[in-house]
Coordinates of C-alpha atoms in Angstrom, one line a residue:
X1087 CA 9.3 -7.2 2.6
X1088 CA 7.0 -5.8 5.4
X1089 CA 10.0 -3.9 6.6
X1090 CA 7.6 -2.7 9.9
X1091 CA 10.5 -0.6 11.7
X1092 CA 10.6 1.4 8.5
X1093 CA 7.2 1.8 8.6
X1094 CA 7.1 2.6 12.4
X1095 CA 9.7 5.5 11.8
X1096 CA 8.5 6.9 8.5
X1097 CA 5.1 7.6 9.9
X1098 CA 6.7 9.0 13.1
X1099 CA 9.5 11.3 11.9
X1100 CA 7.7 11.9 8.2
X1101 CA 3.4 11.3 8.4
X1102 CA 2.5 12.4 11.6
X1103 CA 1.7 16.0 12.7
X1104 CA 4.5 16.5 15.1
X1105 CA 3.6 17.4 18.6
X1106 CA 5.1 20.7 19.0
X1107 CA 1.8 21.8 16.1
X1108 CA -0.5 19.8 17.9
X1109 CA 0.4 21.9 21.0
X1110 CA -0.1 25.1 18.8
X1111 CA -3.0 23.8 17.5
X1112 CA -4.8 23.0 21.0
X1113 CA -3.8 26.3 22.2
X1114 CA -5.0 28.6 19.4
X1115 CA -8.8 26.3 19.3
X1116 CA -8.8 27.0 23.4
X1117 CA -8.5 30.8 22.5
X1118 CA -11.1 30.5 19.6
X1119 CA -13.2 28.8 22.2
X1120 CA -13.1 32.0 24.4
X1121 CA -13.5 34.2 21.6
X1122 CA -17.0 33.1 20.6
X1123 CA -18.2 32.4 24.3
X1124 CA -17.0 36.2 25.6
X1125 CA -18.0 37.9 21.7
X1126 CA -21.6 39.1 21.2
X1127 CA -22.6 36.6 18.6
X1128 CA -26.4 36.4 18.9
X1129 CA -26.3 32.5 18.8
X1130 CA -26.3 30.5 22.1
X1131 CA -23.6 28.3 22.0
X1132 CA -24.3 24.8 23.1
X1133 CA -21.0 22.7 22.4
X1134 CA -17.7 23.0 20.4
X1135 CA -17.2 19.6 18.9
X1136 CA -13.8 18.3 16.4
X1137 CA -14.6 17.1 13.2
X1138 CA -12.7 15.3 10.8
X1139 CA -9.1 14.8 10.7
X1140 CA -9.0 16.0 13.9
X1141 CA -11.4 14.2 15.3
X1142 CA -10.4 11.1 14.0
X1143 CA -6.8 11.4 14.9
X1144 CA -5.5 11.2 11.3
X1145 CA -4.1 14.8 10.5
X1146 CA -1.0 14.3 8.7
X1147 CA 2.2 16.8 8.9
X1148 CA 2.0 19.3 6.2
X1149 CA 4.1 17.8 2.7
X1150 CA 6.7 20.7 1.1
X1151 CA 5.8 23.6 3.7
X1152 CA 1.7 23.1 2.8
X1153 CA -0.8 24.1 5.7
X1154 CA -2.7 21.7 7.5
X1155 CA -6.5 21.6 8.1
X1156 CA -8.0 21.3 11.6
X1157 CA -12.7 21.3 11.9
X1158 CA -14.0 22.9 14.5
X1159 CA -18.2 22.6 14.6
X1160 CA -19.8 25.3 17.1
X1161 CA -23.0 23.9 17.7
X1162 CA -25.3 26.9 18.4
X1163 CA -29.5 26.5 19.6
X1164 CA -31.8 27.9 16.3
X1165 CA -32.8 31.6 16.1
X1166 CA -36.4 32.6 14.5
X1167 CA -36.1 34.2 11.2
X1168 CA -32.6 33.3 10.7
X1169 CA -31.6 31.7 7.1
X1170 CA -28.2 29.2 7.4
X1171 CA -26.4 32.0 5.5
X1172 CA -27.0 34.4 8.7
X1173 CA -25.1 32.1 10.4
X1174 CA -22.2 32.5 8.6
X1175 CA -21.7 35.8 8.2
X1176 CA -22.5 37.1 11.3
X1177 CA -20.0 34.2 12.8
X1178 CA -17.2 36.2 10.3
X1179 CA -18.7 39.6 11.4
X1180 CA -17.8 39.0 14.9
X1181 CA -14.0 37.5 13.5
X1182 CA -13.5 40.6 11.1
X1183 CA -14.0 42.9 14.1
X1184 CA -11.3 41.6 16.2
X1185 CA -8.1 43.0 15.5
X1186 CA -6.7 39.7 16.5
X1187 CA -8.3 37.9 14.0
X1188 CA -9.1 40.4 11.6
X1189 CA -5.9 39.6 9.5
X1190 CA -6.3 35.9 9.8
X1191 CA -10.4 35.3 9.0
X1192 CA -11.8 34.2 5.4
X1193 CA -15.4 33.3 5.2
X1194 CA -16.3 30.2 3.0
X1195 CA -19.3 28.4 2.1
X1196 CA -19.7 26.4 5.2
X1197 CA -17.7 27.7 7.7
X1198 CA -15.3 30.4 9.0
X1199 CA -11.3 30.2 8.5
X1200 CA -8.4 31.1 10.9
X1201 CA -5.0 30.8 8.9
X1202 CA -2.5 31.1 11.2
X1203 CA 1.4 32.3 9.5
X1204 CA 0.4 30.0 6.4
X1205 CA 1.0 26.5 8.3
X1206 CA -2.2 26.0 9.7
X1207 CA -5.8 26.6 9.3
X1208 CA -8.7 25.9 11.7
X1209 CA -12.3 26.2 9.8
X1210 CA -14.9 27.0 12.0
X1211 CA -18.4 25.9 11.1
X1212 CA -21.2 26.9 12.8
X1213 CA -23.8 23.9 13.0
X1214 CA -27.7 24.5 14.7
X1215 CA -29.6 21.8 16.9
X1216 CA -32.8 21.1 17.2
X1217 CA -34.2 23.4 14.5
X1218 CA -37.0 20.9 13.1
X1219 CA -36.2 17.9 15.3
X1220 CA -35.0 17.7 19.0
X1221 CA -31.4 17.1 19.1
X1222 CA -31.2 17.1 15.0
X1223 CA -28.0 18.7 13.5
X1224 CA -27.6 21.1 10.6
X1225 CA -25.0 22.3 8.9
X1226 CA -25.4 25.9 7.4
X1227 CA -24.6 26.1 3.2
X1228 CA -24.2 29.7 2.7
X1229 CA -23.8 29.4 -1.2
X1230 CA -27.6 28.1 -1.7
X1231 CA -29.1 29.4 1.8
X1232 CA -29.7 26.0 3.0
X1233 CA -29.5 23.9 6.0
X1234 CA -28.4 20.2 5.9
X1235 CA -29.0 17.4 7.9
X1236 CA -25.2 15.8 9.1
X1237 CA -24.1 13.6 11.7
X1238 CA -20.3 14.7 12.6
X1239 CA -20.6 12.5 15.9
X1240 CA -22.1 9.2 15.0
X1241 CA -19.5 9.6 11.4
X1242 CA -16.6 9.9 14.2
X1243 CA -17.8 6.9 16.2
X1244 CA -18.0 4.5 13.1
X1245 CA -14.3 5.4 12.0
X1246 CA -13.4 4.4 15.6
X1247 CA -15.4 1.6 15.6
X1248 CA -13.6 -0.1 12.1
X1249 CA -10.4 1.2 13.8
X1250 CA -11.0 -0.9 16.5
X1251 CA -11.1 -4.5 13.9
X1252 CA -7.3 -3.9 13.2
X1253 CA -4.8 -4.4 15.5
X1254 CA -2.1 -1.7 17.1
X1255 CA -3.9 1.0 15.9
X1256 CA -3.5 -0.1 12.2
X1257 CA -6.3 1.2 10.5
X1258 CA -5.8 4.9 11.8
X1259 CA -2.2 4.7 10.8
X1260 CA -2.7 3.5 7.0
X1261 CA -5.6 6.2 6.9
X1262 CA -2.7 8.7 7.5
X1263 CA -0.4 6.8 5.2
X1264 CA -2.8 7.2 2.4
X1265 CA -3.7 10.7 3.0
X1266 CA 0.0 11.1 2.3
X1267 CA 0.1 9.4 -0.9
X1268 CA -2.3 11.5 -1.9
X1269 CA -0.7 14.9 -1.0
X1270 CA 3.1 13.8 -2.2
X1271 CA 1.4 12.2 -6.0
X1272 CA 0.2 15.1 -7.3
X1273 CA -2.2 12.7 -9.5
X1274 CA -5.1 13.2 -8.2
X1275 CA -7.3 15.2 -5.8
X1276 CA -9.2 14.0 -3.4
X1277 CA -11.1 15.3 -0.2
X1278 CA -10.3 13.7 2.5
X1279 CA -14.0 12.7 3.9
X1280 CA -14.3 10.7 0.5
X1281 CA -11.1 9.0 1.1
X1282 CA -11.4 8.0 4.8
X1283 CA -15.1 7.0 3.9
X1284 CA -13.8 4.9 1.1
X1285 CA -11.1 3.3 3.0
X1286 CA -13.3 2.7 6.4
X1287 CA -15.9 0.7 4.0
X1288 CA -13.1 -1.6 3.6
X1289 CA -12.9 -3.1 6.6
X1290 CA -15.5 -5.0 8.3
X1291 CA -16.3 -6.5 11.9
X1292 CA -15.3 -9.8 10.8
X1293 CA -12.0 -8.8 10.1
X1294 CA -11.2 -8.2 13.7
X1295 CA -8.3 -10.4 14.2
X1296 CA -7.9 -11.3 10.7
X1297 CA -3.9 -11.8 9.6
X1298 CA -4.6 -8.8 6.9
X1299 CA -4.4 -6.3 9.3
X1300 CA -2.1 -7.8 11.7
X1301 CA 0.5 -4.8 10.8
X1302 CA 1.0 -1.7 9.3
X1303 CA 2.1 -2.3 6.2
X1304 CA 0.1 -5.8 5.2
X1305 CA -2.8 -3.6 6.7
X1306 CA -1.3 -1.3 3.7
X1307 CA -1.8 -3.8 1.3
X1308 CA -5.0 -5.1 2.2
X1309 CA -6.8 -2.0 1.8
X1310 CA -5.5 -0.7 -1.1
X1311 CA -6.2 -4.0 -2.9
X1312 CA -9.6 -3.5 -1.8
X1313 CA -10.3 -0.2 -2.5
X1314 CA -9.0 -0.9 -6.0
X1315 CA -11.5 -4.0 -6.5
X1316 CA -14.1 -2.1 -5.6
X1317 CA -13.1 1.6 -7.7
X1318 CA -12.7 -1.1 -10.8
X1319 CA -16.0 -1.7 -10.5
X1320 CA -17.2 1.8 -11.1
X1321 CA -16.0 3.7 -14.1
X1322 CA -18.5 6.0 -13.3
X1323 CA -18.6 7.8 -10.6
X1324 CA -21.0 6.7 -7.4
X1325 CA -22.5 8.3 -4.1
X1326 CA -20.8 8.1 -1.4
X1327 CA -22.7 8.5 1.5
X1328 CA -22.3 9.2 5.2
X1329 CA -22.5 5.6 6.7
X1330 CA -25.1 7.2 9.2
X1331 CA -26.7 9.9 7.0
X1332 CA -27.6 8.3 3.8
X1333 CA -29.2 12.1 2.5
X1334 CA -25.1 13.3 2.9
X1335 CA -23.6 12.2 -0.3
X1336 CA -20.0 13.5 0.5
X1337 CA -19.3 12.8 -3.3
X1338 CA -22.0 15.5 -4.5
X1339 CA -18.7 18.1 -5.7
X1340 CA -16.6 15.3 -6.7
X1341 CA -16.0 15.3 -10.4
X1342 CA -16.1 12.6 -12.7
X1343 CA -12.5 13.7 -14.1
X1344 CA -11.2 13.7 -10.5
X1345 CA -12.7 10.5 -9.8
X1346 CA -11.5 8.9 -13.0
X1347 CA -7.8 10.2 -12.0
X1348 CA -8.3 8.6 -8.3
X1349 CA -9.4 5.5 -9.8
X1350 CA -6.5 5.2 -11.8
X1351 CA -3.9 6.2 -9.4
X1352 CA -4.9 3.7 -6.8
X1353 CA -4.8 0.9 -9.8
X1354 CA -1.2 2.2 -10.1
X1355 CA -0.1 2.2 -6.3
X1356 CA -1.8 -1.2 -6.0
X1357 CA 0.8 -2.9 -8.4
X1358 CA 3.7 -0.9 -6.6
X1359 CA 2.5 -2.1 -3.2
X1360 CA 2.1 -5.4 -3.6
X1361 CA 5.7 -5.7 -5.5
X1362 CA 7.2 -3.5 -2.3
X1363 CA 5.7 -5.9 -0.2
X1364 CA 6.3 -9.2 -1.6
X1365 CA 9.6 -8.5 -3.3
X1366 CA 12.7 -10.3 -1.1
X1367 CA 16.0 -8.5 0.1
X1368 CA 15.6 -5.6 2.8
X1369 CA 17.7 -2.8 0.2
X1370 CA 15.4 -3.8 -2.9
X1371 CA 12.1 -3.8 -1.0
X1372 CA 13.3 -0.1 0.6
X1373 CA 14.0 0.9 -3.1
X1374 CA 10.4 -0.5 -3.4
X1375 CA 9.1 1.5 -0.7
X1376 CA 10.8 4.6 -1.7
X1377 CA 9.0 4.3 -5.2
X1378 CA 5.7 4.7 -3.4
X1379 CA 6.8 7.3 -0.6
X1380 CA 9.7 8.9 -1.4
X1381 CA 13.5 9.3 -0.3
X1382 CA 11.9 10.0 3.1
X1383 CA 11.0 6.2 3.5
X1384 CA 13.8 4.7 5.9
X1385 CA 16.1 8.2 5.4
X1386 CA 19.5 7.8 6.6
X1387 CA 19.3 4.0 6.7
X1388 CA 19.7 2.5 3.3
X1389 CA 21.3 5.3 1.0
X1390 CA 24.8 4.3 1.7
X1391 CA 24.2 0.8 1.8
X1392 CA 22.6 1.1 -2.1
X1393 CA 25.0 2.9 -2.8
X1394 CA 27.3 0.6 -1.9
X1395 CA 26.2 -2.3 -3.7
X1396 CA 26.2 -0.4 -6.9
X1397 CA 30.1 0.0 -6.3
X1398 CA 30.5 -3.8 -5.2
X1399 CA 28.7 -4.4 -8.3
X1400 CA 30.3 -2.6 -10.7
X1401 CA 27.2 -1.0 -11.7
X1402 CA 26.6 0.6 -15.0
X1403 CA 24.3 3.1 -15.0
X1404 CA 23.7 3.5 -18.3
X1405 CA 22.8 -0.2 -19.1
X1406 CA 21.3 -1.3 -16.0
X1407 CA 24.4 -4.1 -15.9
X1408 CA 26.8 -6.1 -13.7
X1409 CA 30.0 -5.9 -15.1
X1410 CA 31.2 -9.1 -16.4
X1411 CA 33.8 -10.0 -13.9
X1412 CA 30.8 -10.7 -11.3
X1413 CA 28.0 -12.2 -14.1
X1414 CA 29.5 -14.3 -16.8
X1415 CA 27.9 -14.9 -19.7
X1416 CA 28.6 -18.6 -19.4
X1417 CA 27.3 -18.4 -15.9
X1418 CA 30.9 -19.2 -14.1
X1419 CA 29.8 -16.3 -11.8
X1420 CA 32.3 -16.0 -9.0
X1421 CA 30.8 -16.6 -5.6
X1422 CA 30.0 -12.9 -5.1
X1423 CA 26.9 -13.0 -7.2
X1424 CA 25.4 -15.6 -4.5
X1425 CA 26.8 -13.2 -1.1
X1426 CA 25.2 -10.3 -3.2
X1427 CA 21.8 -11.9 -3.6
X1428 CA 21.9 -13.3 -0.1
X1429 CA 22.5 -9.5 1.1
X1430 CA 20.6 -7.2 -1.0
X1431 CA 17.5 -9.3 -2.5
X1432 CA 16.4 -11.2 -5.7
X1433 CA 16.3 -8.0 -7.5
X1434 CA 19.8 -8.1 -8.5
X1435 CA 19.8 -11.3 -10.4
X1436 CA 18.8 -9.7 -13.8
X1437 CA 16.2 -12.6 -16.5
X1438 CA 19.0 -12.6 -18.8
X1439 CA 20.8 -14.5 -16.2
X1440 CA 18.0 -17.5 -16.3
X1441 CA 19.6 -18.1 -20.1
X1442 CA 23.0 -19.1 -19.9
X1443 CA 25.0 -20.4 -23.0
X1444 CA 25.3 -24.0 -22.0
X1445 CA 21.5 -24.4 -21.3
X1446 CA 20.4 -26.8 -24.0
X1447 CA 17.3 -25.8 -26.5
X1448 CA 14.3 -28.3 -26.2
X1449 CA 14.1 -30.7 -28.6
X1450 CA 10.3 -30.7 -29.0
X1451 CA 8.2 -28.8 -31.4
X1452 CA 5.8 -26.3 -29.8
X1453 CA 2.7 -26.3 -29.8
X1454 CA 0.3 -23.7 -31.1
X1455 CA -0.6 -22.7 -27.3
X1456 CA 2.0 -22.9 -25.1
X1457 CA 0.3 -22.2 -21.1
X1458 CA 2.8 -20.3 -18.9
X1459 CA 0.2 -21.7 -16.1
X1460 CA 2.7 -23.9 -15.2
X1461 CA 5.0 -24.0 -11.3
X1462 CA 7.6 -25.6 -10.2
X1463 CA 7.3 -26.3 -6.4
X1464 CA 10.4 -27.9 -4.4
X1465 CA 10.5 -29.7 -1.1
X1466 CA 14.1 -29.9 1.1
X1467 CA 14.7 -33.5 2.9
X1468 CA 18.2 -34.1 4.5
X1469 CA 18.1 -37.4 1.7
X1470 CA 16.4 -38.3 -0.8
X1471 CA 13.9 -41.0 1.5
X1472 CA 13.9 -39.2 4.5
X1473 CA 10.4 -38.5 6.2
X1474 CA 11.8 -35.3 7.0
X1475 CA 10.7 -32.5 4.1
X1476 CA 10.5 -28.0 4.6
X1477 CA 8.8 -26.6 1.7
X1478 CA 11.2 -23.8 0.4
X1479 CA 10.4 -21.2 -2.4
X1480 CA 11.8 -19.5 -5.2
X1481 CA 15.7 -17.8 -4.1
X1482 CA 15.4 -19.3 -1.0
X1483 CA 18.9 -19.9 0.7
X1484 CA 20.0 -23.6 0.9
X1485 CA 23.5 -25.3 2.3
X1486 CA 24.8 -27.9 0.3
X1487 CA 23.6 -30.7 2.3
X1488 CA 20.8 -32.9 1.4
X1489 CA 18.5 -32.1 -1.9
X1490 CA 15.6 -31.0 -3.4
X1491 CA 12.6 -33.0 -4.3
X1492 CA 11.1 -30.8 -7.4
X1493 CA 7.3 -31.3 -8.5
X1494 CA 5.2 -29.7 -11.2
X1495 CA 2.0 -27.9 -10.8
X1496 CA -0.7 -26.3 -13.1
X1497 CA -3.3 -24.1 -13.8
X1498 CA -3.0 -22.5 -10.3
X1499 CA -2.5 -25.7 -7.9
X1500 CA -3.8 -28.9 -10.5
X1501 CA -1.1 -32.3 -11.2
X1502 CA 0.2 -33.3 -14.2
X1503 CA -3.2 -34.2 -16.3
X1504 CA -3.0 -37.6 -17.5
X1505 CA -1.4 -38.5 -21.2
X1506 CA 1.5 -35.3 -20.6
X1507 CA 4.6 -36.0 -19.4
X1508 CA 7.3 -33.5 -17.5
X1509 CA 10.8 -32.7 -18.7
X1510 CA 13.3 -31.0 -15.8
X1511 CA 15.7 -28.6 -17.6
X1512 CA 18.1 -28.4 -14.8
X1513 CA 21.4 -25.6 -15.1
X1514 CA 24.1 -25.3 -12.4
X1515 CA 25.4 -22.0 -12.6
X1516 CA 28.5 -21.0 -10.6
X1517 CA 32.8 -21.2 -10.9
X1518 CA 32.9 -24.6 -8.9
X1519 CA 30.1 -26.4 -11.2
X1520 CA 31.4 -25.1 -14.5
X1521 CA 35.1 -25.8 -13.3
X1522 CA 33.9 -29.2 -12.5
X1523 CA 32.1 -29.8 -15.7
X1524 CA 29.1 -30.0 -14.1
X1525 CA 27.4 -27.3 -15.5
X1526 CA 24.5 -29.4 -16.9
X1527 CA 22.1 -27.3 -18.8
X1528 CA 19.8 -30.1 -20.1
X1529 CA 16.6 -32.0 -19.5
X1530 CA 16.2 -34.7 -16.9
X1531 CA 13.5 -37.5 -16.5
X1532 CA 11.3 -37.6 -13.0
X1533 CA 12.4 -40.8 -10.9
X1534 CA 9.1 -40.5 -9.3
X1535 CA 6.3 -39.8 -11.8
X1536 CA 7.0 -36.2 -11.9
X1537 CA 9.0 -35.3 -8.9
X1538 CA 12.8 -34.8 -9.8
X1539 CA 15.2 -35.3 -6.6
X1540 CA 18.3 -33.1 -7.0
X1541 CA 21.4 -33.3 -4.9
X1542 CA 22.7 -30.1 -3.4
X1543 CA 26.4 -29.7 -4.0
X1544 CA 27.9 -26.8 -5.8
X1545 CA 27.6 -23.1 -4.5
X1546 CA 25.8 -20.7 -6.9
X1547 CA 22.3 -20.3 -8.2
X1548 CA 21.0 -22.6 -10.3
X1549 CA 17.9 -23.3 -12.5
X1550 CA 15.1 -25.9 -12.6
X1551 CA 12.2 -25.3 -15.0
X1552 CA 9.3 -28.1 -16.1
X1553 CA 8.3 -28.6 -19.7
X1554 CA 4.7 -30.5 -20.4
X1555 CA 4.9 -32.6 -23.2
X1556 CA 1.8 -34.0 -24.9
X1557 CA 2.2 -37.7 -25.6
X1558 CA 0.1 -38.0 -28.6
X1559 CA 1.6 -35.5 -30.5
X1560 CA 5.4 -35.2 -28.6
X1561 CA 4.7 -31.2 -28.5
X1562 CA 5.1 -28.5 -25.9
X1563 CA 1.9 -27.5 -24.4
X1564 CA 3.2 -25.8 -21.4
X1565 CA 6.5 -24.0 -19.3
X1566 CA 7.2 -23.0 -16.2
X1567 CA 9.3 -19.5 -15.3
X1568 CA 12.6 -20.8 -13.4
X1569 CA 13.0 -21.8 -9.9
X1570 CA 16.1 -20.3 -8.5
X1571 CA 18.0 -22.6 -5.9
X1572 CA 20.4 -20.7 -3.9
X1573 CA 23.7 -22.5 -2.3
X1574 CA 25.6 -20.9 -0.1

């Protein structure tokens, strides 16, 4: 389930910097400001501009007490005779001799640090215009004494730009959500230029609109599942290049180990996603959600209530069971397995269930192949030749009113090929029906080539699945997983 409330909370109370530290923040970069202007660093400054995170408005609130990172470029006019690494120090000279900063000042590759009581840090980099080409910017690399061409401003306006394809903001939001996976995995490391790079070549202009980013969490889904298509088609390592700069491979430092471990941990959080979002029942797609984010996903909200179907349920921790006075063996389950499913979600109802002792064993051979490309689909009409008909799904809930016109379907949407026939193996389930004798586990012929029609009478959850028989030899060629009709 989408669960978008969960979503809307999580990222307010949990992901996003809170505003108390972005007050902090704007304060302490207004005094840096003033610092450099009033100091006697030889550079003129031009322009302070935000880079990054900052700039992009996807700093996320520090995971376990860590600090958070905030870019701050001072764009300075070019002196004669100055190398980039002259930039640097003299921009930490001027830090180191201010007893307010002197404490709080590191001096890095690329840029000055502020670390202020070990929760935040503001890295100052000093960039120089117009050095070889009006208006050009350069970034100063003190390691190797270089200058290099970047383009903070024009990288900053194309993360805009994608944000503006999905709706509500959704884009910016899941670029925050994903920053967090990566800080609370502990999998793998990645800096976060290369991940909002990667993620912002996932959308594109004609996705403005588009139903995959109509949300926060299907936007979610919809990246991930991209990114991962695209990692899985390189094991090794590429270039990843400023979408305006294509000299500015942010990937340069990034390892092929660290990639690798990337790679494989967005394959991973792919799979969880998509079963978090596609799974049915609000408490089992939170239990989802909290694989993937942690307790902090819907806090307060569900706990008890899981809680509380374990005790309904009679849970056994150890096995991983319902105890037997709520899911017989025989499948005369009292009515509380159907309230239970209703409630909680299709993850309670456990694939030993689906094999009930009355369900009859086929009474064809099998073939050598047996395809498991094989669906039942089901239609609802108030009776059986009624022009009314709603297409229902697998668990959906059903009164027991009208019936179900079951049909077969294979290798991903084809009919029945010609010369195979379709066997129903239809099992009630459920106090009433086995009460009544009416706990049919066997196989029934279509009426209608090979659509079934099924009454709906007894309450409980009950099982069709097809069988594809090959006429010329009377074998198995093919079966379908259940189809689970639920009556209230």
């Amino acid at each position: 389930m989408k669960l978008i409330s969960h979503f809307t909370n999580f990222l307010r109370d949990t992901v996003n910097l809170n505003q108390t530290r972005i007050d902090d923040l704007d304060s302490s970069v207004e005094a840096i400001k003033k610092f450099v202007r009033e100091s006697n660093w030889e550079p003129r400054v031009w322009k302070f501009i935000e880079q990054g995170s900052w700039a992009h408005n996807t700093i996320i609130r520090p995971v376990e007490g860590g600090e958070f990172d905030a870019d701050l470029l001072v764009i300075v006019e070019p002196i004669d005779g100055w190398n980039p690494s002259d930039y640097i120090d003299s921009l930490g000279r001027i830090f180191i001799s201010s007893g307010r900063y002197v404490d709080k000042v590191q001096i890095f590759d690329y840029c000055i640090t502020i670390t202020y009581a070990g929760y935040r840090k503001i890295d100052i980099a000093p960039c120089v215009r117009g050095r070889l080409l009006d208006g050009q910017l350069e970034v100063c690399n003190k390691r190797e004494d270089t200058f290099e061409r970047s383009e903070p401003l024009q990288y900053t306006e194309w993360f805009n730009t994608k944000n503006t394809y999905s709706g509500s903001n959704t884009f910016r939001k899941v670029t925050r959500l994903i920053k967090y996976l990566r800080d609370i995995e502990g999998g793998f490391e990645c800096p976060s230029i290369i991940l909002t790079t990667l993620i912002g070549e996932r959308i594109n202009w004609n996705d403005d609109g588009s139903a995959n980013f109509v949300d926060v969490p299907t936007t979610l889904k919809t990246i991930i599942g991209r990114l991962d298509d695209w990692l899985q088609l390189h094991q090794i390592k590429p270039s990843i290049y400023n979408p305006h700069l294509r000299s500015e491979d942010f990937a340069k430092d990034f390892t092929q180990n660290s990639y690798s471990k990337f790679r494989n941990t967005i394959h991973q959080m792919r799979s969880k996603i998509d079963y978090a979002y596609d799974i049915e029942g609000k408490y089992a797609s939170i239990t989802a959600w909290r694989d993937i984010f942690g307790q902090n996903f819907a806090k307060g909200h569900s706990i008890v209530a899981i809680a509380s179907v374990n005790e309904q349920l009679g849970f056994d921790k150890s096995e991983d069971t319902f105890l037997t006075d709520v899911a017989k063996p025989n499948a005369d389950h009292d009515s509380t397995i159907v309230d239970l499913v209703r409630t909680y979600g299709r993850w309670l109802w456990k694939p030993k269930f689906d094999r009930p002792k009355h369900m009859s064993a086929p009474i064809w051979a099998r073939a050598d192949i047996v395809s498991d490309r094989v669906e039942v689909i089901a239609s609802w009409q108030p009776s059986r030749h009624s022009p009314v008909s709603t297409k229902i799904r697998d668990f959906d809930e059903l009164s027991n009113t009208g019936g179900i016109w079951f049909d077969v379907l294979v290798n991903n949407g084809a009919s029945l090929p010609p010369e195979h026939r379709v066997r129903y193996r239809v099992t009630n389930t459920g106090a009433v029906a086995i009460a009544l004798k009416k706990g049919r586990g066997g196989f029934e012929t279509p009426q209608e080539f090979s659509r079934r029609w099924e009454n709906l009478e007894y309450r409980g959850i009950h099982l069709v699945e097809a069988f594809i028989i090959r006429d010329r030899d009377d074998k198995i060629v093919g079966q379908s997983m259940p189809f689970h009709v639920v009556i209230q």
